[in-house]
Structures are given as C-alpha cells and as structure tokens.
CSV table of C-alpha atoms in Angstrom, one decimal:
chain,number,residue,atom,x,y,z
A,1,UNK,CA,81.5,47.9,159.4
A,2,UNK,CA,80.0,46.7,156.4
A,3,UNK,CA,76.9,45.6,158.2
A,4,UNK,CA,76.2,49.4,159.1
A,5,UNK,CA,76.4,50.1,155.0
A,6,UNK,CA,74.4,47.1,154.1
A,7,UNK,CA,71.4,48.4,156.4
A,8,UNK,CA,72.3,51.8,155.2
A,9,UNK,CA,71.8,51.3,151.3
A,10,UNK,CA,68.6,49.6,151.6
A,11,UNK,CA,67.1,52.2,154.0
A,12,UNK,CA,68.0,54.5,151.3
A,13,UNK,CA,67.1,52.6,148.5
A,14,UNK,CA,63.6,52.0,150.0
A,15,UNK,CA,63.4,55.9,150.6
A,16,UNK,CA,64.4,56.9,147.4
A,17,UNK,CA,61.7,54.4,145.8
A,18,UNK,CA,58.9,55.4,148.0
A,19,UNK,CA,59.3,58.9,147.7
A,20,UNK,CA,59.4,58.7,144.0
A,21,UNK,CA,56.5,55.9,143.9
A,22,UNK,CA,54.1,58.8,145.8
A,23,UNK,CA,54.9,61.6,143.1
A,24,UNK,CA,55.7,59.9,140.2
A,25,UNK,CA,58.5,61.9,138.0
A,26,UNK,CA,56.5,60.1,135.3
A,27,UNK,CA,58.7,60.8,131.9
A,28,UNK,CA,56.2,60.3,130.0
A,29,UNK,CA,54.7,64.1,130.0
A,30,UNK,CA,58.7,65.3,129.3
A,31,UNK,CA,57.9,65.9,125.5
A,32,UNK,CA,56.2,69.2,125.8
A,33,UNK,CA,59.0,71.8,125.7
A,34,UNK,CA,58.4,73.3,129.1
A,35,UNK,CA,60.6,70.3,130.5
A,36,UNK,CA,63.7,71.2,128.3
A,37,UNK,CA,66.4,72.4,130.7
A,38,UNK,CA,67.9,75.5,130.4
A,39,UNK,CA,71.3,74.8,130.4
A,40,UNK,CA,73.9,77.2,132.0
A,41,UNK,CA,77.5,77.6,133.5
A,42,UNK,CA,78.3,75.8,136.7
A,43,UNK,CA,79.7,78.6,137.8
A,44,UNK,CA,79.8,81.4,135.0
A,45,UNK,CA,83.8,80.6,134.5
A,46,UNK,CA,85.0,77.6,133.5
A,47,UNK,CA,88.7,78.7,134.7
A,48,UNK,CA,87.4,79.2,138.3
A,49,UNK,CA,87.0,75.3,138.4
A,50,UNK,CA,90.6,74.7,136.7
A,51,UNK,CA,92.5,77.7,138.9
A,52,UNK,CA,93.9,74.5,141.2
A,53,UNK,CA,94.9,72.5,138.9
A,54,UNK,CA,96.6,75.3,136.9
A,55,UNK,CA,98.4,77.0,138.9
A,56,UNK,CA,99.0,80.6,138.0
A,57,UNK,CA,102.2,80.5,136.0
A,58,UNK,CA,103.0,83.1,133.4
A,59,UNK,CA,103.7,80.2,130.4
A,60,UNK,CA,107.2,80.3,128.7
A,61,UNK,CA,109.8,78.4,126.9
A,62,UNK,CA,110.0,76.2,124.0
A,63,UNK,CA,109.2,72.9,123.3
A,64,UNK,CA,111.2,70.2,121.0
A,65,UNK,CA,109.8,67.5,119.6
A,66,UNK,CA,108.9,65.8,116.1
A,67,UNK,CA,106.2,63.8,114.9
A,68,UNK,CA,105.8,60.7,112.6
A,69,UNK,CA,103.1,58.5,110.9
A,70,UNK,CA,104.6,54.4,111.1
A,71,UNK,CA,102.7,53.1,108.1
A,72,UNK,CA,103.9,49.6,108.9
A,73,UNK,CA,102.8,49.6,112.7
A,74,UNK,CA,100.0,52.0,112.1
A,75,UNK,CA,101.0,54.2,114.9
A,76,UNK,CA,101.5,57.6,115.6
A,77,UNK,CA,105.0,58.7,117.1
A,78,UNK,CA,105.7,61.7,119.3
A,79,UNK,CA,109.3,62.0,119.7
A,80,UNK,CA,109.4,64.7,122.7
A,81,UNK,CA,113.0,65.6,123.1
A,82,UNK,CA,113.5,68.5,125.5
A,83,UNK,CA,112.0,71.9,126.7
A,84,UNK,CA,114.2,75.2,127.6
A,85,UNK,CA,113.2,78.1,129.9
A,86,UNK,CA,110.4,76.7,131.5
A,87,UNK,CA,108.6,78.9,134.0
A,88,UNK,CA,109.6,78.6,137.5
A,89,UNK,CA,106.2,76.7,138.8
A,90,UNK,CA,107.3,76.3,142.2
A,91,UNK,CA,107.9,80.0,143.5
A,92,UNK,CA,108.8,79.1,147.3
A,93,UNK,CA,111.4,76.5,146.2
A,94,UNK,CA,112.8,78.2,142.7
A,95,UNK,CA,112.3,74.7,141.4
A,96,UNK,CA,109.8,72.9,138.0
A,97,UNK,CA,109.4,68.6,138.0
A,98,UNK,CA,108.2,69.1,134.5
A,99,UNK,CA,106.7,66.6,132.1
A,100,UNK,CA,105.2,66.4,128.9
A,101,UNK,CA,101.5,65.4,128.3
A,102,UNK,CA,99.2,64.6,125.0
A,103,UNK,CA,96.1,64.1,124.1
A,104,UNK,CA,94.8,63.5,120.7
A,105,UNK,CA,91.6,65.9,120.3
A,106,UNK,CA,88.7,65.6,119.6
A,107,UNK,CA,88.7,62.7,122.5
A,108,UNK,CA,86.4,60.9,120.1
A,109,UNK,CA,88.2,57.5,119.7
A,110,UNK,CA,89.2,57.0,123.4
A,111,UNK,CA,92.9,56.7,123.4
A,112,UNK,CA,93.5,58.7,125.9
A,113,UNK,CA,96.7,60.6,127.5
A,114,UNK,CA,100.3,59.7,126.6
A,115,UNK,CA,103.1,61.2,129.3
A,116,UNK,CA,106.5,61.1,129.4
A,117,UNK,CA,108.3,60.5,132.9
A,118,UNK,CA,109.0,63.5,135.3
A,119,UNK,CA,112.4,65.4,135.4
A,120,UNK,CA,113.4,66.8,138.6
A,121,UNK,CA,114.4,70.0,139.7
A,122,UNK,CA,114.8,71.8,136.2
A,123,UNK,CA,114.0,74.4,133.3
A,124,UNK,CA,115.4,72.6,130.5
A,125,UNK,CA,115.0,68.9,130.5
A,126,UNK,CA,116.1,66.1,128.0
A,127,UNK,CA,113.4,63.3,127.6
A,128,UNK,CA,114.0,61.6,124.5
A,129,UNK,CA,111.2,59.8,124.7
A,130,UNK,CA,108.7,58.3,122.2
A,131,UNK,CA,104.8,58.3,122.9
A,132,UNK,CA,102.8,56.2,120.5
A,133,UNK,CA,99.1,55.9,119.7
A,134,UNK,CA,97.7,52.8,117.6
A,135,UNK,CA,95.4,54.4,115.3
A,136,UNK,CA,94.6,54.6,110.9
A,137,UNK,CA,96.5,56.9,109.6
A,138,UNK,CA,93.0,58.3,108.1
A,139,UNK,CA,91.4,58.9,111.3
A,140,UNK,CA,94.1,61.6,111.9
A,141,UNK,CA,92.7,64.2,109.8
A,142,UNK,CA,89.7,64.8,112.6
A,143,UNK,CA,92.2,65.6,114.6
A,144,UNK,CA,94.9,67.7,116.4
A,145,UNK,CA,97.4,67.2,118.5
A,146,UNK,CA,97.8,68.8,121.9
A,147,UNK,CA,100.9,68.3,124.1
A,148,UNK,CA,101.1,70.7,127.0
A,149,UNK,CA,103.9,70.8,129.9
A,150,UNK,CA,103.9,70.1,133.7
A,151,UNK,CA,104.7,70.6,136.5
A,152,UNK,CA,104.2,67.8,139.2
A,153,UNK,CA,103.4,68.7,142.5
A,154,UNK,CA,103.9,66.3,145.6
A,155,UNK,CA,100.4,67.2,146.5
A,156,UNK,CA,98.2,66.7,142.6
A,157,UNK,CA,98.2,70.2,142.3
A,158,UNK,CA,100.0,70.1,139.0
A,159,UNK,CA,100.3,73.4,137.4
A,160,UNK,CA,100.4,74.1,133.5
A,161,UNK,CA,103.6,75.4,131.9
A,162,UNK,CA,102.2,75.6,128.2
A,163,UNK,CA,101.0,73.8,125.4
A,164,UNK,CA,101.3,73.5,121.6
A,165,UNK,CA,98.4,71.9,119.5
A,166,UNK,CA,98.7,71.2,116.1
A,167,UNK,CA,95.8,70.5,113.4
A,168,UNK,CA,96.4,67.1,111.9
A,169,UNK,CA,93.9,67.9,108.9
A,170,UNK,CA,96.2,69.8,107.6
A,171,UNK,CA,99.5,67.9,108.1
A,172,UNK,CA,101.5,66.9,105.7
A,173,UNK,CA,103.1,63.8,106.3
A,174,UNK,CA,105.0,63.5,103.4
A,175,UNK,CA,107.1,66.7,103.6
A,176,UNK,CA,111.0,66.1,104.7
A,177,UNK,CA,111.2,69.3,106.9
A,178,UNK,CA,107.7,67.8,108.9
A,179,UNK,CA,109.7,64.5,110.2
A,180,UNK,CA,112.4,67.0,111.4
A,181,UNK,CA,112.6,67.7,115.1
A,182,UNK,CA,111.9,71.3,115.7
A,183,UNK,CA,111.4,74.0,118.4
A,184,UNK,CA,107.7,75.0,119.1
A,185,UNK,CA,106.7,78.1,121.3
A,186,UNK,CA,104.9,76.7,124.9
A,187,UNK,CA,101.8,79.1,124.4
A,188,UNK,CA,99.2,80.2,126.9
A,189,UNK,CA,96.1,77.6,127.5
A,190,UNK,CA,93.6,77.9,125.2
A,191,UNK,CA,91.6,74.6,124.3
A,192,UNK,CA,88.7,74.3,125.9
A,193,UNK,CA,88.3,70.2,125.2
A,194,UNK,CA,92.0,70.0,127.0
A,195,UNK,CA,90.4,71.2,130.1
A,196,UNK,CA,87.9,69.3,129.8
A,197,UNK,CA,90.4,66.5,129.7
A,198,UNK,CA,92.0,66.5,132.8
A,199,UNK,CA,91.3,64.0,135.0
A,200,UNK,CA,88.7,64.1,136.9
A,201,UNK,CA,88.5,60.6,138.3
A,202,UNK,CA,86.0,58.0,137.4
A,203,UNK,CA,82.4,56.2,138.8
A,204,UNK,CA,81.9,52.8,139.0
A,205,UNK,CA,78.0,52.8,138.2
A,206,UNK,CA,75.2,49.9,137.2
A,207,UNK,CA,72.2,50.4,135.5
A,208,UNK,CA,68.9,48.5,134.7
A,209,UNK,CA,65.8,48.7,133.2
A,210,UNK,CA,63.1,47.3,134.5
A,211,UNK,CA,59.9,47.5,131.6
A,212,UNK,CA,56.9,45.6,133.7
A,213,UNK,CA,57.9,46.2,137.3
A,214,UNK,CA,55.7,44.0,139.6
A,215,UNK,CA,52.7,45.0,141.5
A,216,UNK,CA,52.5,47.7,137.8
A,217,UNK,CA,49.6,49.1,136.8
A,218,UNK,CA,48.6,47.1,133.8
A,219,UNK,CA,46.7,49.4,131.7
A,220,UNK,CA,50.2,51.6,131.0
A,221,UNK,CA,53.0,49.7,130.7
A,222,UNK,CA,55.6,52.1,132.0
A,223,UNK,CA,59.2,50.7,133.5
A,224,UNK,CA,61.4,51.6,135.5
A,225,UNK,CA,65.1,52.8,135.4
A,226,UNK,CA,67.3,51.6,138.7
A,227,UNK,CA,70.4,53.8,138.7
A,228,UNK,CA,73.2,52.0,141.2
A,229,UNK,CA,75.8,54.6,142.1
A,230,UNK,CA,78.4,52.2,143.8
A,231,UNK,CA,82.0,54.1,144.2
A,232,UNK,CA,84.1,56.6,143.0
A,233,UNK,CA,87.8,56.8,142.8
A,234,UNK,CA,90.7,59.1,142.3
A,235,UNK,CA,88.3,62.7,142.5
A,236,UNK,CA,89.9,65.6,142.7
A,237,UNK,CA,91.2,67.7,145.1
A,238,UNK,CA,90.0,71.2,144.7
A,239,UNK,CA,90.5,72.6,148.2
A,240,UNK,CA,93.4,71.3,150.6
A,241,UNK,CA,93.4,67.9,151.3
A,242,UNK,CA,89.8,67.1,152.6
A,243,UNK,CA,87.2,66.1,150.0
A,244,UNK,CA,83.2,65.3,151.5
A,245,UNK,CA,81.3,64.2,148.1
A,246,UNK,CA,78.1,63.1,147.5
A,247,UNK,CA,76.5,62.5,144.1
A,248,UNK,CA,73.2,64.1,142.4
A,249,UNK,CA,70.9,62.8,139.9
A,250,UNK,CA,68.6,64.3,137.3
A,251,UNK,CA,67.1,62.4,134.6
A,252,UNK,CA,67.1,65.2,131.6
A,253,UNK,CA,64.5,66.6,129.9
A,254,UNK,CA,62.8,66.6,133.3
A,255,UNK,CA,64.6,69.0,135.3
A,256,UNK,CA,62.2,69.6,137.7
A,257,UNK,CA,63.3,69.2,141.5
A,258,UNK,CA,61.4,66.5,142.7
A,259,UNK,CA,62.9,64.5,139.9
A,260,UNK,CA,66.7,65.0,141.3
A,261,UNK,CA,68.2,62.8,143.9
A,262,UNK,CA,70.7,62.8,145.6
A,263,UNK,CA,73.5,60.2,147.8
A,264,UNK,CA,74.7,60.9,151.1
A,265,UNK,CA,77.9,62.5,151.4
A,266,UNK,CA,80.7,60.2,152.5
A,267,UNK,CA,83.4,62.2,154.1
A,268,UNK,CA,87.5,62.5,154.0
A,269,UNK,CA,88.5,60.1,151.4
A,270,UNK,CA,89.3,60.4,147.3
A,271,UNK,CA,87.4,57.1,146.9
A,272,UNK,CA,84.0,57.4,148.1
A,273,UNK,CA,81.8,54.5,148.8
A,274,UNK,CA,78.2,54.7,148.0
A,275,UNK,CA,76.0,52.1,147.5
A,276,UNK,CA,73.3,53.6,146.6
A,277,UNK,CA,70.2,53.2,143.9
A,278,UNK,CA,68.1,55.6,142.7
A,279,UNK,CA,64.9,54.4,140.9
A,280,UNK,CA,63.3,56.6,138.5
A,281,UNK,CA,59.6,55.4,136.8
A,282,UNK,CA,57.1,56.3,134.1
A,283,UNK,CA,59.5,55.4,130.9
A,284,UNK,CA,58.0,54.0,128.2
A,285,UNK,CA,60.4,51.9,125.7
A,286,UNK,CA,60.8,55.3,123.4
A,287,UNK,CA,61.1,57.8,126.0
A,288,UNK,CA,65.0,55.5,126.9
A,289,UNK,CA,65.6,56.9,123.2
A,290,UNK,CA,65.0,60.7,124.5
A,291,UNK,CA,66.1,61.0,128.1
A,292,UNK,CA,69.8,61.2,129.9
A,293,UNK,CA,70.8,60.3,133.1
A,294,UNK,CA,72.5,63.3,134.4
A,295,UNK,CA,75.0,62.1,137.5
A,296,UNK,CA,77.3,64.8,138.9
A,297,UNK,CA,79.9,64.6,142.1
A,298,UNK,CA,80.3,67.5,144.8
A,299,UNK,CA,82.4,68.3,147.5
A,300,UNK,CA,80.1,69.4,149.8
A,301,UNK,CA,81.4,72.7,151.9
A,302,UNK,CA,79.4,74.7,154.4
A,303,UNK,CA,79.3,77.5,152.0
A,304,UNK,CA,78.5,76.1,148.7
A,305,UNK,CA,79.3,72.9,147.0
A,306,UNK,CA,81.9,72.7,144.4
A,307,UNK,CA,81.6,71.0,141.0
A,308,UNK,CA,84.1,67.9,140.7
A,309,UNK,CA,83.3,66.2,137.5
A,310,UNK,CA,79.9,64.4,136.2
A,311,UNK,CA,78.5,61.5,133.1
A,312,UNK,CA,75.7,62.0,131.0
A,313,UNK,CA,74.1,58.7,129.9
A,314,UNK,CA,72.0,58.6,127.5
A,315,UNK,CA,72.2,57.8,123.6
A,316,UNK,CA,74.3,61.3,122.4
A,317,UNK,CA,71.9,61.8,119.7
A,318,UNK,CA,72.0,65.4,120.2
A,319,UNK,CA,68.4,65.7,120.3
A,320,UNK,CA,64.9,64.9,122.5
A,321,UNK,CA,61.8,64.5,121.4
A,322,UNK,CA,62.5,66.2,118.4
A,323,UNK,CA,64.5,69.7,120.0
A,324,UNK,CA,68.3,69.7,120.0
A,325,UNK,CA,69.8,70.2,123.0
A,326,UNK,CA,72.9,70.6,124.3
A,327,UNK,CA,72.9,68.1,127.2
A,328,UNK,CA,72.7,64.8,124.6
A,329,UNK,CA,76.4,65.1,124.6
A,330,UNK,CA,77.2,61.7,125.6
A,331,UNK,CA,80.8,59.8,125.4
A,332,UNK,CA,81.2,56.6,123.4
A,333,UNK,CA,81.4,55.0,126.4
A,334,UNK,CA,78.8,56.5,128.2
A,335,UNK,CA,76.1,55.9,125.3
A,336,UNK,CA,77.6,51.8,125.0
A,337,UNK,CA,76.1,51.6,128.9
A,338,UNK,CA,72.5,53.0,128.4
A,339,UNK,CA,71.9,51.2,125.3
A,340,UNK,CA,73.8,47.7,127.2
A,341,UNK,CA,70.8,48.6,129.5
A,342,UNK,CA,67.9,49.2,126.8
A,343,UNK,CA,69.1,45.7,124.7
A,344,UNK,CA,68.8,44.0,128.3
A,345,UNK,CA,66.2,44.7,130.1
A,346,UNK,CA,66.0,43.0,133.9
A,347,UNK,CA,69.7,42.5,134.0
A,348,UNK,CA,72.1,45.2,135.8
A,349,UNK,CA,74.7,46.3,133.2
A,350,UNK,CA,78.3,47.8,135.1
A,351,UNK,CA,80.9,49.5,134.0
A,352,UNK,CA,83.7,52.3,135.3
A,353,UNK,CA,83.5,55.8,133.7
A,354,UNK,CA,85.6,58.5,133.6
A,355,UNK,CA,84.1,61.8,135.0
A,356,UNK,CA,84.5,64.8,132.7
A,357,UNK,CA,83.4,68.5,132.8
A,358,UNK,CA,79.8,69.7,132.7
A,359,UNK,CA,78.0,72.2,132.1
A,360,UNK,CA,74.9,71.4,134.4
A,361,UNK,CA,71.5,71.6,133.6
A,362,UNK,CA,69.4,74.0,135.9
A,363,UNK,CA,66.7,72.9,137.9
A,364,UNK,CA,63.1,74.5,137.5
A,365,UNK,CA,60.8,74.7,140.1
C-alpha cells in the first residue's frame, strides 16, 4: 500500500514542479496592484457554512455561572453551575446532552476552548464545575468571555443552545456582587470570531525555502518555496458521513490561476493522507516579507465543492508591498512557521495547524 503512495507523491511532485518551472508564477512582478486579490465571501453567507453544526434551535434558557480572577495562581476561574429550560435540540427524541463551552476572544493568546462534561437526557443540568485558564490578569482587559451551550450529537452534529459573552475590559473584579454566581439569559448567536472558532480540524504541513535552487539562473537570484501538504485530521463533516477532500493552494498577492494548485482528493475518511509538495519559484528574500501561502481544504461533490476550513501563512503584517489587505491575517502560530522557514533556509520546518474560517481570495484570470 504505501509503495502505491510513495510512487504517487513523487509523480506529483515532479508534475507540480515541471509545470510551474515552464510558466514561472514568478513573484517577483506581484507588487504592481493588479495582483491584489479581490477578496470575497466563500459563499455570500457565512451561516450557510455553520447551518450543520448549528442546528436550527430557537435558543432559550438561562445560564448560571460566576467568574473569578485567582491573583495567587494567576488564573481565570469559570465556575459553570447549571442551566434551566434549555431548548429541546433533539426533536425526534424530545431529549438535549448539553454542555457548556468557552473561549476567551479575541483568540489572540492561543488558549483555546475550555468544556465541561456532557449531561444526558436533560433541560436543566447541574455541573458544578470549574474551567480555568493560566493567563495575567492584565491581558484580560482585551478580552471577553464567551461561553455558549451544547448539545452533543452521537454523530458531531452538535447544535448551539445559546451563548453569553461578556466584555472583560470592562469588568470589575473587585465588586462583591461580580464574584457572586448569577443567572445570565442564553442569547441568540451573534459573534462572529465564535464561529470562526469551532473546530474545524487541523493540517499537518512542512515548509522550506530554498534561496539558490540548483541548476538556477545565476544572474537573478530567485528561490524557491516547497510547500509539503502531508495529512489532515479530524475535518468536518458537513454532509452525512462521507467526506472526499482535497487541498488548494494560492500563494497571495498573485491570485492568478496558473499560480494555484491543487492535491488529489483522497476519498471517505476524516483524516486524509496527502503527501504532496507544491513548489512555487521567483521569490526574492523581500518578497517572503509580502506574500502568504493560502492552503484551503474541500469536500469535493459532483455539484460544487464545499468549504471545510483553511491557514494563511505568511507574516500577519496586514499589509503587501505597501497596500493593506485583508488576507495578511495570519494566526500566531501560522506567522511562527513562515518565518521558522525564512530564518532557515534549506531545512523543512513542520508543524500541526488548526484550520479556521476563510474568507477566500478570488482567482483572476
């Protein structure tokens, strides 16, 4: 079995480098502004992509919990302590599994999701339990709070029963009544960074940089940028319980479609296998500073492909070549790879990223 992939990767990889030595994607003519992409929806609706992992449940009920700053531990504490009337999520069976979820927003330090465990079979359940996040108590004024409510599904199709977010900016962490534990109205969802929050799965990815490939024309010292898609795991599952994904690439500001590439698609599983490099040339050390590596998953369908979750590496500056744009949005941890990969040139720098919500650039002609 693995003898079939090894042959198959390097057939590809060969393809992918021929095709691109012949019409060289060279980067280096990317600063005039007619390579900006025009950025725009995936599909005009954000919600379209969520409707299966919302559900369609009217949200109500209350939430209980209180919240505490532990100077001498320098933690966060979420006590969650029960919710009452929950929304039925499960119509067919009259039945909720509810748990409760947080996230503090923006995702900018990288701590992640705290749950609770699930309750079975009911409206109001009792957790009594107390989520903690290690982080200085000065950090929380950039941010808020979101904890939202579950419902977990045999299947993943978890469906949303409401949220509360509070603004940490504004909290005051001194006042008695704040320490108290108190009822909270489940509202409607309405952050947008939540969505773009839940999980999506991850890439396991290298990268290298190549400055002086051999057999290089000498006069312009251009490199090269290998991209090494090697697996994904966990994706989601938008439609049933078949998933055929493949993976595209687009090196951004040059959104032009001889520039994208794209894996095969590997069929039936979650956790795709790819193998597969993509080399892209003509990058001169300072255009690294300007460009991003646009990789995006699909489940490939005989009537159009669906968006599952993408990265954008690159160095999040915000800008290229002088022109903000919107796609220089990169993580902390997706920025950490690309410049691994500039501070090392010739050595192929790994690492496993979570996929997250895009909205994809637009190919021109």
């Amino acid at each position: 079995m693995s003898d079939d992939r090894e042959t198959d990767t390097a057939s590809e990889s060969s393809y992918s480098l021929g095709r691109i030595k012949k019409s060289p994607s060279s980067l280096t003519n990317l600063s005039g502004s007619s390579g900006m992409a025009s950025l725009s929806s995936v599909s005009g609706s954000l919600m379209s992509i969520y409707s299966a992992d919302f559900g369609n449940v009217d949200v109500k009920g209350n939430i209980q919990f209180a919240i505490d700053y532990v100077e001498q531990l320098k933690e966060l504490h979420i006590f969650i302590c029960q919710c009452k009337d929950l929304a039925v999520a499960d119509v067919k069976r009259q039945r909720s599994d509810p748990y409760v979820k947080t996230y503090l927003l923006p995702e900018k330090y990288k701590l992640g999701k705290r749950k609770t465990s699930v309750k079975k079979k009911t409206f109001n359940p009792v957790y009594n339990e107390i989520l903690r996040y290690k982080i200085e108590k000065d950090l929380l004024k950039y941010q808020s709070l979101n904890i939202s409510v579950w419902h977990n599904d045999t299947f993943g199709r978890n469906s949303f029963l409401g949220e509360v977010e509070l603004d940490l900016g504004t909290w005051d962490w001194n006042e008695k009544s704040n320490k108290q534990i108190n009822w909270f109205p489940l509202k409607p969802r309405t952050s947008t960074m939540t969505l773009q929050l839940e999980n999506r799965g991850e890439m396991k990815l290298a990268l290298l940089y190549v400055p002086h490939p051999a057999g290089g024309k000498k006069t312009v010292p251009t490199g090269e940028v290998h991209i090494w898609v090697k697996e994904c795991h966990d994706l989601p599952l938008l439609r049933g319980n078949r998933l055929n994904s493949f993976i595209k690439c687009t090196i951004l500001p040059d959104t032009s479609r001889k520039s994208r590439q794209k894996t095969r698609t590997v069929a039936k599983t979650t956790n795709p296998i790819f193998n597969h490099t993509m080399v892209y040339d003509g990058f001169r050390p300072e255009d690294l500073k300007e460009a991003c590596v646009e990789l995006t998953v699909w489940d490939h369908n005989k009537l159009a492909n669906h968006f599952l979750g993408g990265l954008r590496i690159g160095l999040g500056t915000g800008r290229s070549y002088g022109t903000t744009v919107d796609w220089m949005d990169s993580t902390s941890a997706e920025s950490a790879l690309w410049e691994k990969m500039m501070n090392s040139p010739n050595t192929w720098i790994e690492d496993t990223l979570p996929l997250r919500m895009l909205m994809v650039a637009k190919l021109t002609k």
